[in-house]
């Protein structure tokens, strides 16, 4: 595999694409260390050392490569774009106009992409305002004695400049991602997320070693590496697993020529929903804690939420998180894959599943198979997502655990997709590929 990458660098045009992609990654990481104006960099560093954030802030901080909690110009990261893409995808099922655009091909997709950009900027303004307001009130680093000194000047002009800077940073990230997609290798947005998560691995691993108590921390360090290797192997195995539904196309005579008569298959992945259910569950589960934090209520319900839904190692929190992931896995698969539409398209072009009648029986069969393979996929997502919480009990780590569910799913998924694209580029130049 390493020799294949070496041969990729020996190909002039492919080498330019790879170097361009690496340059964009370096630029992205550089912007993740430049603080926004109006922030006390000393106070931020002290609070980052003393505070562990989880929940929604921890999720956004993961996708920003640690830039959120340091309040840099790329603090929001790619999260607004991810949220906007998910919202547009959900609205496509509800709004007929968006559904028509989706069916128009490349022109319609370009229009949806433009709507996604506009929504990304709007969400960046909202999220930037919320984060700046949270940082100004000291709630971003709860428990830190210097939390109220992070934003010394809370005037309207200063707050507006901070929000504008964070929004501009998100816009630049979106532009960089599109540049990588057009001129580089792989999907630009996915690679930027990959860069953000992978950049935190070395510091997280070293933190486990320094905070360990057995054998100078080396026992915990090696144990985490062993667990990480097993988790990565499991994720690769499941992410590559798919159920292939055979499809046969009948021959059609047009004039004196015969068309069709080919055999293909419909690949249904075991994890059809990807990492989206984990993001949905994490965001929804953080809402009760956020409401209690903003209202500062001392009522019985608020006390119950503080006890059961703030700490990630609580059994009720873990069980609710697991059930939400399973629910959102089925929900997202139901809206992203339409068996009736697939069955109609097959019928239109003369395709059929051997042993299954075309039309409604085909849609029912696809729905039956999809439901059966979604069950193990959703349970797998739930178990992978619980790894950081189990690590909190076993190693005293949570947000610093490098092989958490969301991070491993994204890193492995993006890595496999990028490797496939590089391999396809090499195969176009008569190279036999990674596997010989």
CSV table of N, CA and C in Angstrom, one decimal, residues 135-282:
chain,number,residue,atom,x,y,z
A,135,UNK,N,-19.3,31.9,25.9
A,135,UNK,CA,-17.9,32.2,26.4
A,135,UNK,C,-17.9,33.5,27.2
A,136,UNK,N,-18.7,34.5,26.8
A,136,UNK,CA,-18.8,35.8,27.6
A,136,UNK,C,-19.3,35.6,29.0
A,137,UNK,N,-20.3,34.7,29.1
A,137,UNK,CA,-20.9,34.4,30.4
A,137,UNK,C,-20.1,33.5,31.3
A,138,UNK,N,-19.1,32.8,30.7
A,138,UNK,CA,-18.3,31.9,31.4
A,138,UNK,C,-18.8,30.5,31.5
A,139,UNK,N,-19.9,30.2,30.7
A,139,UNK,CA,-20.5,28.9,30.7
A,139,UNK,C,-19.8,27.9,29.8
A,140,UNK,N,-18.9,28.4,28.9
A,140,UNK,CA,-18.2,27.5,28.0
A,140,UNK,C,-17.2,26.6,28.7
A,141,UNK,N,-16.6,27.2,29.8
A,141,UNK,CA,-15.7,26.4,30.6
A,141,UNK,C,-16.2,26.4,32.0
A,142,UNK,N,-17.3,25.7,32.3
A,142,UNK,CA,-17.8,25.6,33.6
A,142,UNK,C,-16.9,25.0,34.6
A,143,UNK,N,-16.6,25.7,35.7
A,143,UNK,CA,-15.7,25.2,36.7
A,143,UNK,C,-14.3,25.9,36.6
A,144,UNK,N,-14.0,26.6,35.6
A,144,UNK,CA,-12.7,27.2,35.4
A,144,UNK,C,-12.8,28.6,36.1
A,145,UNK,N,-11.8,28.9,37.0
A,145,UNK,CA,-11.8,30.2,37.7
A,145,UNK,C,-11.6,31.4,36.7
A,146,UNK,N,-11.0,31.2,35.6
A,146,UNK,CA,-10.8,32.3,34.6
A,146,UNK,C,-11.8,32.3,33.5
A,147,UNK,N,-12.9,31.6,33.7
A,147,UNK,CA,-13.9,31.5,32.6
A,147,UNK,C,-14.5,32.9,32.3
A,148,UNK,N,-14.7,33.7,33.3
A,148,UNK,CA,-15.3,35.0,33.1
A,148,UNK,C,-14.4,36.1,32.4
A,149,UNK,N,-13.1,35.7,32.3
A,149,UNK,CA,-12.1,36.6,31.8
A,149,UNK,C,-11.7,36.3,30.3
A,150,UNK,N,-12.4,35.3,29.7
A,150,UNK,CA,-12.1,34.9,28.4
A,150,UNK,C,-12.4,36.0,27.4
A,151,UNK,N,-13.5,36.7,27.6
A,151,UNK,CA,-13.9,37.8,26.7
A,151,UNK,C,-13.9,39.1,27.6
A,152,UNK,N,-12.8,39.8,27.7
A,152,UNK,CA,-12.7,41.0,28.6
A,152,UNK,C,-13.7,42.1,28.1
A,153,UNK,N,-13.8,42.3,26.8
A,153,UNK,CA,-14.6,43.4,26.3
A,153,UNK,C,-15.9,42.8,25.8
A,154,UNK,N,-17.1,43.0,26.4
A,154,UNK,CA,-18.3,42.5,26.0
A,154,UNK,C,-19.2,43.5,25.3
A,155,UNK,N,-18.6,44.5,24.7
A,155,UNK,CA,-19.4,45.5,24.0
A,155,UNK,C,-20.0,44.9,22.7
A,156,UNK,N,-21.1,45.5,22.2
A,156,UNK,CA,-21.8,45.0,21.1
A,156,UNK,C,-20.9,45.0,19.8
A,157,UNK,N,-20.1,46.0,19.6
A,157,UNK,CA,-19.2,46.0,18.5
A,157,UNK,C,-18.1,44.9,18.6
A,158,UNK,N,-17.6,44.6,19.7
A,158,UNK,CA,-16.6,43.6,19.9
A,158,UNK,C,-17.2,42.2,19.7
A,159,UNK,N,-18.4,42.0,20.2
A,159,UNK,CA,-19.1,40.7,20.0
A,159,UNK,C,-19.4,40.5,18.5
A,160,UNK,N,-19.9,41.6,17.9
A,160,UNK,CA,-20.2,41.5,16.4
A,160,UNK,C,-19.0,41.1,15.6
A,161,UNK,N,-17.8,41.7,15.9
A,161,UNK,CA,-16.6,41.4,15.2
A,161,UNK,C,-16.2,39.9,15.4
A,162,UNK,N,-16.4,39.4,16.7
A,162,UNK,CA,-16.0,38.0,16.9
A,162,UNK,C,-16.9,37.1,16.1
A,163,UNK,N,-18.2,37.3,16.1
A,163,UNK,CA,-19.2,36.5,15.4
A,163,UNK,C,-18.9,36.6,13.9
A,164,UNK,N,-18.6,37.8,13.4
A,164,UNK,CA,-18.3,37.9,12.0
A,164,UNK,C,-17.0,37.1,11.6
A,165,UNK,N,-16.0,37.2,12.5
A,165,UNK,CA,-14.8,36.5,12.2
A,165,UNK,C,-15.0,34.9,12.1
A,166,UNK,N,-15.8,34.4,13.1
A,166,UNK,CA,-16.1,33.0,13.1
A,166,UNK,C,-16.9,32.6,11.9
A,167,UNK,N,-17.8,33.4,11.5
A,167,UNK,CA,-18.6,33.1,10.3
A,167,UNK,C,-17.8,33.1,9.0
A,168,UNK,N,-16.9,34.1,8.9
A,168,UNK,CA,-16.0,34.2,7.8
A,168,UNK,C,-15.0,33.0,7.8
A,169,UNK,N,-14.6,32.5,8.9
A,169,UNK,CA,-13.8,31.3,9.0
A,169,UNK,C,-14.5,30.1,8.5
A,170,UNK,N,-15.8,29.9,8.8
A,170,UNK,CA,-16.6,28.8,8.3
A,170,UNK,C,-16.7,28.9,6.8
A,171,UNK,N,-16.9,30.1,6.3
A,171,UNK,CA,-17.0,30.3,4.8
A,171,UNK,C,-15.7,29.9,4.1
A,172,UNK,N,-14.6,30.3,4.7
A,172,UNK,CA,-13.3,29.9,4.1
A,172,UNK,C,-13.1,28.4,4.1
A,173,UNK,N,-13.5,27.7,5.2
A,173,UNK,CA,-13.4,26.3,5.3
A,173,UNK,C,-14.2,25.6,4.2
A,174,UNK,N,-15.5,26.1,4.0
A,174,UNK,CA,-16.3,25.6,3.0
A,174,UNK,C,-15.7,25.8,1.6
A,175,UNK,N,-15.1,26.9,1.4
A,175,UNK,CA,-14.4,27.2,0.1
A,175,UNK,C,-13.2,26.2,-0.1
A,176,UNK,N,-12.4,26.0,1.0
A,176,UNK,CA,-11.3,25.1,0.9
A,176,UNK,C,-11.7,23.7,0.6
A,177,UNK,N,-12.8,23.3,1.2
A,177,UNK,CA,-13.3,21.9,1.0
A,177,UNK,C,-13.7,21.7,-0.5
A,178,UNK,N,-14.4,22.8,-1.1
A,178,UNK,CA,-14.8,22.7,-2.5
A,178,UNK,C,-13.6,22.7,-3.4
A,179,UNK,N,-12.5,23.4,-3.0
A,179,UNK,CA,-11.3,23.4,-3.8
A,179,UNK,C,-10.7,22.0,-3.9
A,180,UNK,N,-10.7,21.4,-2.7
A,180,UNK,CA,-10.1,20.0,-2.7
A,180,UNK,C,-10.9,19.1,-3.5
A,181,UNK,N,-12.2,19.2,-3.5
A,181,UNK,CA,-13.1,18.3,-4.3
A,181,UNK,C,-12.9,18.5,-5.8
A,182,UNK,N,-12.7,19.8,-6.2
A,182,UNK,CA,-12.5,20.1,-7.6
A,182,UNK,C,-11.1,19.8,-8.1
A,183,UNK,N,-10.1,20.1,-7.3
A,183,UNK,CA,-8.7,20.1,-7.8
A,183,UNK,C,-7.8,19.0,-7.1
A,184,UNK,N,-8.3,18.4,-6.0
A,184,UNK,CA,-7.5,17.5,-5.3
A,184,UNK,C,-8.0,16.1,-5.4
A,185,UNK,N,-7.7,15.3,-4.3
A,185,UNK,CA,-8.1,13.9,-4.3
A,185,UNK,C,-9.2,13.7,-3.2
A,186,UNK,N,-10.3,13.1,-3.5
A,186,UNK,CA,-11.3,12.8,-2.5
A,186,UNK,C,-12.3,13.9,-2.3
A,187,UNK,N,-13.2,13.7,-1.3
A,187,UNK,CA,-14.2,14.7,-1.0
A,187,UNK,C,-13.5,15.7,0.0
A,188,UNK,N,-13.6,17.0,-0.4
A,188,UNK,CA,-12.9,18.0,0.4
A,188,UNK,C,-13.4,18.1,1.8
A,189,UNK,N,-14.7,18.2,2.0
A,189,UNK,CA,-15.3,18.4,3.3
A,189,UNK,C,-14.9,17.2,4.2
A,190,UNK,N,-15.0,16.0,3.7
A,190,UNK,CA,-14.7,14.8,4.4
A,190,UNK,C,-13.2,14.8,4.9
A,191,UNK,N,-12.3,15.2,3.9
A,191,UNK,CA,-10.9,15.2,4.3
A,191,UNK,C,-10.6,16.3,5.3
A,192,UNK,N,-11.3,17.4,5.3
A,192,UNK,CA,-11.1,18.4,6.4
A,192,UNK,C,-11.5,17.9,7.7
A,193,UNK,N,-12.6,17.2,7.8
A,193,UNK,CA,-13.0,16.5,9.0
A,193,UNK,C,-12.0,15.5,9.5
A,194,UNK,N,-11.5,14.7,8.5
A,194,UNK,CA,-10.5,13.7,8.8
A,194,UNK,C,-9.3,14.4,9.4
A,195,UNK,N,-8.9,15.5,8.8
A,195,UNK,CA,-7.7,16.2,9.3
A,195,UNK,C,-7.9,16.7,10.7
A,196,UNK,N,-9.1,17.2,11.0
A,196,UNK,CA,-9.4,17.8,12.4
A,196,UNK,C,-9.4,16.7,13.4
A,197,UNK,N,-9.9,15.5,13.1
A,197,UNK,CA,-9.9,14.4,14.1
A,197,UNK,C,-8.6,13.8,14.2
A,198,UNK,N,-7.9,13.6,13.1
A,198,UNK,CA,-6.6,12.9,13.2
A,198,UNK,C,-5.5,13.8,13.9
A,199,UNK,N,-5.7,15.1,13.8
A,199,UNK,CA,-4.8,16.0,14.5
A,199,UNK,C,-4.8,15.9,16.0
A,200,UNK,N,-5.9,15.4,16.6
A,200,UNK,CA,-6.0,15.3,18.0
A,200,UNK,C,-5.5,14.0,18.5
A,201,UNK,N,-5.2,13.0,17.7
A,201,UNK,CA,-4.8,11.7,18.1
A,201,UNK,C,-3.5,11.7,18.9
A,202,UNK,N,-2.4,12.4,18.4
A,202,UNK,CA,-1.2,12.3,19.2
A,202,UNK,C,-1.3,12.9,20.6
A,203,UNK,N,-1.9,14.1,20.7
A,203,UNK,CA,-2.1,14.7,22.1
A,203,UNK,C,-3.0,13.8,23.0
A,204,UNK,N,-4.0,13.2,22.4
A,204,UNK,CA,-4.9,12.4,23.2
A,204,UNK,C,-4.2,11.1,23.7
A,205,UNK,N,-3.4,10.5,22.9
A,205,UNK,CA,-2.6,9.3,23.3
A,205,UNK,C,-1.6,9.7,24.3
A,206,UNK,N,-0.9,10.8,24.2
A,206,UNK,CA,0.1,11.2,25.2
A,206,UNK,C,-0.6,11.6,26.5
A,207,UNK,N,-1.8,12.2,26.4
A,207,UNK,CA,-2.5,12.5,27.7
A,207,UNK,C,-2.8,11.3,28.5
A,208,UNK,N,-3.2,10.2,27.7
A,208,UNK,CA,-3.5,8.9,28.4
A,208,UNK,C,-2.3,8.4,29.1
A,209,UNK,N,-1.1,8.5,28.5
A,209,UNK,CA,0.1,8.0,29.1
A,209,UNK,C,0.5,8.8,30.3
A,210,UNK,N,0.4,10.2,30.2
A,210,UNK,CA,0.8,11.0,31.3
A,210,UNK,C,-0.2,10.9,32.5
A,211,UNK,N,-1.5,10.7,32.3
A,211,UNK,CA,-2.4,10.6,33.4
A,211,UNK,C,-2.6,9.2,33.9
A,212,UNK,N,-1.9,8.2,33.3
A,212,UNK,CA,-2.0,6.8,33.7
A,212,UNK,C,-1.3,6.6,35.0
A,213,UNK,N,-1.7,5.6,35.8
A,213,UNK,CA,-1.1,5.3,37.1
A,213,UNK,C,-0.4,3.9,37.2
A,214,UNK,N,-0.7,3.1,36.2
A,214,UNK,CA,-0.1,1.7,36.2
A,214,UNK,C,1.1,1.7,35.3
A,215,UNK,N,2.3,1.4,35.9
A,215,UNK,CA,3.5,1.3,35.1
A,215,UNK,C,3.9,2.6,34.5
A,216,UNK,N,3.7,3.7,35.2
A,216,UNK,CA,4.0,5.0,34.6
A,216,UNK,C,3.1,5.4,33.4
A,217,UNK,N,2.0,4.8,33.3
A,217,UNK,CA,1.0,5.1,32.3
A,217,UNK,C,1.2,4.2,31.0
A,218,UNK,N,2.2,3.4,31.0
A,218,UNK,CA,2.5,2.6,29.8
A,218,UNK,C,1.4,1.5,29.6
A,219,UNK,N,0.9,1.0,30.7
A,219,UNK,CA,-0.1,-0.1,30.6
A,219,UNK,C,-1.4,0.5,30.0
A,220,UNK,N,-1.8,1.6,30.5
A,220,UNK,CA,-3.0,2.3,29.9
A,220,UNK,C,-2.8,2.6,28.4
A,221,UNK,N,-1.6,3.1,28.2
A,221,UNK,CA,-1.2,3.5,26.8
A,221,UNK,C,-1.3,2.4,25.8
A,222,UNK,N,-0.6,1.2,26.2
A,222,UNK,CA,-0.7,0.1,25.3
A,222,UNK,C,-2.0,-0.6,25.3
A,223,UNK,N,-2.8,-0.5,26.4
A,223,UNK,CA,-4.2,-1.1,26.3
A,223,UNK,C,-5.0,-0.3,25.4
A,224,UNK,N,-4.9,1.0,25.4
A,224,UNK,CA,-5.7,1.8,24.5
A,224,UNK,C,-5.3,1.6,23.0
A,225,UNK,N,-4.0,1.4,22.7
A,225,UNK,CA,-3.6,1.0,21.4
A,225,UNK,C,-4.2,-0.3,20.9
A,226,UNK,N,-4.2,-1.3,21.8
A,226,UNK,CA,-4.7,-2.6,21.5
A,226,UNK,C,-6.2,-2.5,21.3
A,227,UNK,N,-6.9,-1.8,22.1
A,227,UNK,CA,-8.4,-1.6,21.9
A,227,UNK,C,-8.6,-0.8,20.6
A,228,UNK,N,-7.8,0.2,20.3
A,228,UNK,CA,-8.0,0.9,19.1
A,228,UNK,C,-7.8,0.1,17.8
A,229,UNK,N,-6.8,-0.8,17.8
A,229,UNK,CA,-6.6,-1.7,16.7
A,229,UNK,C,-7.8,-2.6,16.5
A,230,UNK,N,-8.3,-3.2,17.6
A,230,UNK,CA,-9.5,-4.0,17.5
A,230,UNK,C,-10.7,-3.2,16.9
A,231,UNK,N,-10.9,-2.0,17.5
A,231,UNK,CA,-12.1,-1.2,17.0
A,231,UNK,C,-12.0,-0.8,15.6
A,232,UNK,N,-10.8,-0.5,15.1
A,232,UNK,CA,-10.6,-0.1,13.7
A,232,UNK,C,-10.8,-1.3,12.8
A,233,UNK,N,-10.4,-2.5,13.2
A,233,UNK,CA,-10.6,-3.7,12.4
A,233,UNK,C,-12.1,-4.0,12.3
A,234,UNK,N,-12.8,-3.8,13.5
A,234,UNK,CA,-14.3,-4.0,13.5
A,234,UNK,C,-15.0,-3.0,12.6
A,235,UNK,N,-14.6,-1.8,12.7
A,235,UNK,CA,-15.2,-0.7,11.9
A,235,UNK,C,-15.0,-1.0,10.4
A,236,UNK,N,-13.8,-1.3,10.0
A,236,UNK,CA,-13.5,-1.6,8.6
A,236,UNK,C,-14.3,-2.8,8.1
A,237,UNK,N,-14.4,-3.8,8.9
A,237,UNK,CA,-15.2,-5.0,8.6
A,237,UNK,C,-16.6,-4.7,8.3
A,238,UNK,N,-17.2,-3.9,9.2
A,238,UNK,CA,-18.7,-3.6,9.1
A,238,UNK,C,-18.9,-2.6,8.0
A,239,UNK,N,-18.0,-1.6,7.9
A,239,UNK,CA,-18.2,-0.6,6.9
A,239,UNK,C,-18.1,-1.1,5.5
A,240,UNK,N,-17.4,-2.2,5.3
A,240,UNK,CA,-17.2,-2.8,4.0
A,240,UNK,C,-18.3,-3.8,3.7
A,241,UNK,N,-19.1,-4.2,4.8
A,241,UNK,CA,-20.1,-5.3,4.7
A,241,UNK,C,-21.3,-4.7,3.9
A,242,UNK,N,-21.8,-5.5,3.0
A,242,UNK,CA,-23.0,-5.1,2.3
A,242,UNK,C,-23.8,-6.3,1.8
A,243,UNK,N,-25.1,-6.1,1.7
A,243,UNK,CA,-26.0,-7.2,1.1
A,243,UNK,C,-26.2,-6.8,-0.4
A,244,UNK,N,-25.8,-7.7,-1.3
A,244,UNK,CA,-26.0,-7.4,-2.7
A,244,UNK,C,-27.2,-8.1,-3.2
A,245,UNK,N,-28.2,-7.2,-3.7
A,245,UNK,CA,-29.4,-7.7,-4.2
A,245,UNK,C,-29.3,-7.9,-5.7
A,246,UNK,N,-29.3,-9.1,-6.3
A,246,UNK,CA,-29.1,-9.3,-7.7
A,246,UNK,C,-30.3,-8.7,-8.5
A,247,UNK,N,-29.9,-8.0,-9.6
A,247,UNK,CA,-30.9,-7.4,-10.5
A,247,UNK,C,-30.6,-7.9,-11.9
A,248,UNK,N,-31.6,-8.3,-12.6
A,248,UNK,CA,-31.5,-8.7,-14.0
A,248,UNK,C,-32.3,-7.8,-14.9
A,249,UNK,N,-31.6,-7.3,-16.0
A,249,UNK,CA,-32.3,-6.5,-17.0
A,249,UNK,C,-32.6,-7.3,-18.2
A,250,UNK,N,-33.9,-7.2,-18.6
A,250,UNK,CA,-34.4,-7.9,-19.8
A,250,UNK,C,-33.9,-7.3,-21.1
A,251,UNK,N,-33.7,-8.1,-22.1
A,251,UNK,CA,-33.3,-7.6,-23.4
A,251,UNK,C,-34.4,-6.8,-24.1
A,252,UNK,N,-34.1,-5.7,-24.7
A,252,UNK,CA,-35.1,-5.0,-25.5
A,252,UNK,C,-34.6,-4.8,-26.9
A,253,UNK,N,-35.5,-5.0,-27.9
A,253,UNK,CA,-35.2,-4.8,-29.3
A,253,UNK,C,-35.6,-3.4,-29.7
A,254,UNK,N,-34.6,-2.7,-30.2
A,254,UNK,CA,-34.8,-1.3,-30.8
A,254,UNK,C,-34.3,-1.4,-32.2
A,255,UNK,N,-35.2,-1.5,-33.2
A,255,UNK,CA,-34.8,-1.7,-34.5
A,255,UNK,C,-34.3,-3.1,-34.7
A,256,UNK,N,-33.1,-3.2,-35.2
A,256,UNK,CA,-32.5,-4.5,-35.3
A,256,UNK,C,-31.4,-4.8,-34.3
A,257,UNK,N,-31.4,-3.9,-33.3
A,257,UNK,CA,-30.3,-4.1,-32.2
A,257,UNK,C,-31.0,-4.4,-30.9
A,258,UNK,N,-30.3,-5.3,-30.1
A,258,UNK,CA,-30.7,-5.7,-28.8
A,258,UNK,C,-30.0,-4.9,-27.7
A,259,UNK,N,-30.7,-4.4,-26.8
A,259,UNK,CA,-30.1,-3.7,-25.7
A,259,UNK,C,-30.5,-4.4,-24.4
A,260,UNK,N,-29.7,-4.2,-23.3
A,260,UNK,CA,-30.0,-4.8,-22.0
A,260,UNK,C,-29.5,-6.2,-21.9
A,261,UNK,N,-30.2,-7.0,-21.1
A,261,UNK,CA,-29.8,-8.3,-20.9
A,261,UNK,C,-28.6,-8.5,-19.9
A,262,UNK,N,-28.3,-7.4,-19.2
A,262,UNK,CA,-27.1,-7.5,-18.3
A,262,UNK,C,-27.6,-7.8,-16.8
A,263,UNK,N,-26.6,-8.2,-16.0
A,263,UNK,CA,-26.9,-8.6,-14.6
A,263,UNK,C,-26.0,-7.6,-13.8
A,264,UNK,N,-26.7,-7.1,-12.7
A,264,UNK,CA,-26.0,-6.2,-11.8
A,264,UNK,C,-26.5,-6.5,-10.4
A,265,UNK,N,-26.3,-5.6,-9.4
A,265,UNK,CA,-26.8,-5.8,-8.1
A,265,UNK,C,-27.0,-4.4,-7.4
A,266,UNK,N,-27.8,-4.4,-6.4
A,266,UNK,CA,-28.0,-3.2,-5.6
A,266,UNK,C,-27.3,-3.4,-4.3
A,267,UNK,N,-26.2,-2.6,-4.0
A,267,UNK,CA,-25.5,-2.8,-2.7
A,267,UNK,C,-26.2,-2.1,-1.6
A,268,UNK,N,-26.6,-2.9,-0.6
A,268,UNK,CA,-27.2,-2.3,0.6
A,268,UNK,C,-26.2,-2.5,1.8
A,269,UNK,N,-25.6,-1.4,2.2
A,269,UNK,CA,-24.6,-1.5,3.3
A,269,UNK,C,-25.3,-1.8,4.6
A,270,UNK,N,-24.5,-2.5,5.5
A,270,UNK,CA,-25.0,-2.8,6.8
A,270,UNK,C,-25.2,-1.6,7.6
A,271,UNK,N,-24.2,-0.7,7.5
A,271,UNK,CA,-24.3,0.6,8.1
A,271,UNK,C,-24.7,1.7,7.1
A,272,UNK,N,-25.9,1.6,6.7
A,272,UNK,CA,-26.4,2.5,5.6
A,272,UNK,C,-26.5,3.9,6.0
A,273,UNK,N,-26.7,4.2,7.3
A,273,UNK,CA,-26.8,5.6,7.8
A,273,UNK,C,-25.5,6.3,8.1
A,274,UNK,N,-24.4,5.6,8.1
A,274,UNK,CA,-23.1,6.2,8.4
A,274,UNK,C,-23.0,6.7,9.8
A,275,UNK,N,-22.4,7.9,10.0
A,275,UNK,CA,-22.2,8.5,11.3
A,275,UNK,C,-23.4,9.4,11.7
A,276,UNK,N,-24.3,9.7,10.8
A,276,UNK,CA,-25.4,10.6,11.1
A,276,UNK,C,-26.2,10.3,12.4
A,277,UNK,N,-26.6,9.1,12.6
A,277,UNK,CA,-27.3,8.8,13.9
A,277,UNK,C,-26.6,9.2,15.2
A,278,UNK,N,-25.3,9.0,15.2
A,278,UNK,CA,-24.5,9.4,16.3
A,278,UNK,C,-24.5,10.9,16.5
A,279,UNK,N,-24.4,11.7,15.4
A,279,UNK,CA,-24.5,13.1,15.5
A,279,UNK,C,-25.9,13.6,16.0
A,280,UNK,N,-26.9,13.0,15.5
A,280,UNK,CA,-28.3,13.3,15.9
A,280,UNK,C,-28.5,13.0,17.4
A,281,UNK,N,-28.1,11.8,17.8
A,281,UNK,CA,-28.3,11.4,19.2
A,281,UNK,C,-27.5,12.3,20.2
A,282,UNK,N,-26.2,12.6,19.8
A,282,UNK,CA,-25.4,13.5,20.7
A,282,UNK,C,-26.0,14.9,20.8
